[in-house]
Amino acid sequence: EAGVVQSPRYKIIEKKQPVAFWCNPISGHNTLYWYLQNLGQGPELLIRYENEEAVDDSQLPKDRFSAERLKGVDSTLKIQPAELGDSAVYLCASSFSGGRLVDEQFFGPGTRLTVL
Amino acid sequence: AQSVTQPDIHITVSEGASLELRCNYSYGATPYLFWYVQSPGQGLQLLLKYFSGDTLVQGIKGFEAEFKRSQSSFNLRKPSVHWSDAAEYFCAMFSGGYNKLIFGAGTRLAVHP
């Protein structure tokens, strides 16, 4: 079974440039999560989707960050414009939520973003 | 406030030695607790979880964890560490109020041959 796929794995950009990350969850998983992991820290939730609906985006900085999951499968997270402080690892995770909130989340390898 | 604390940022053990990684939580009710491992360049992998019942939980790769309500702890243990266990370990708690996982800052484990 294929795991959560993320691309690119690494991205280096200059500040003020846009950047996008892509995530393809495990087949059949209806819940998708984007996390931010700063160096030396644990992941922090940015946004959670149930199918195509963003049910929790309270931690997403909406002035520069946006996300979409148009068909309820793969998802894109965008930053525009990027700032130096956005340098971090962006993790995607998915789970099958059968009506429960606590379901095992499967994580992708992440995208390491460096903003110069 | 709901939080997860991992007091040890970095731990070094010798191969074959026993291991205990500490995790403390702050939560108003019985929490759902998890341990994840993150190897370099890899995503987080679930080692084990505690929802209820037996307070000693067995996981994959020979790991176990014990939930102690009186100490608000969920420490991870392994009787004999292998070099391949070198990685970063994260304790996490599911927050029902916020409907999300709250992670600790992680403990980086180094294993000496």
PDB file of C-alpha atoms in Angstrom, chain A residues 34-38 41-47 59, chain B residues 101 103:
ATOM      1  CA  TRP A  34      -1.292  19.883   6.918  1.00  0.00           C
ATOM      2  CA  TYR A  35       1.226  20.414   9.699  1.00  0.00           C
ATOM      3  CA  LEU A  36       4.070  22.865  10.194  1.00  0.00           C
ATOM      4  CA  GLN A  37       7.197  21.562  11.899  1.00  0.00           C
ATOM      5  CA  ASN A  38       9.753  24.134  12.936  1.00  0.00           C
ATOM      6  CA  GLN A  41       9.704  21.403  17.547  1.00  0.00           C
ATOM      7  CA  GLY A  42       6.848  18.988  17.165  1.00  0.00           C
ATOM      8  CA  PRO A  43       4.350  19.341  14.333  1.00  0.00           C
ATOM      9  CA  GLU A  44       1.593  21.919  14.670  1.00  0.00           C
ATOM     10  CA  LEU A  45      -1.678  21.602  12.812  1.00  0.00           C
ATOM     11  CA  LEU A  46      -2.304  24.188  10.115  1.00  0.00           C
ATOM     12  CA  ILE A  47      -5.490  22.858   8.555  1.00  0.00           C
ATOM     13  CA  GLN A  59      -4.102  27.968  12.794  1.00  0.00           C
TER      14      GLN A  59
ATOM     15  CA  LEU B 101      -3.125  16.282  18.149  1.00  0.00           C
ATOM     16  CA  PHE B 103       2.820  17.245  20.057  1.00  0.00           C
TER      17      PHE B 103
END
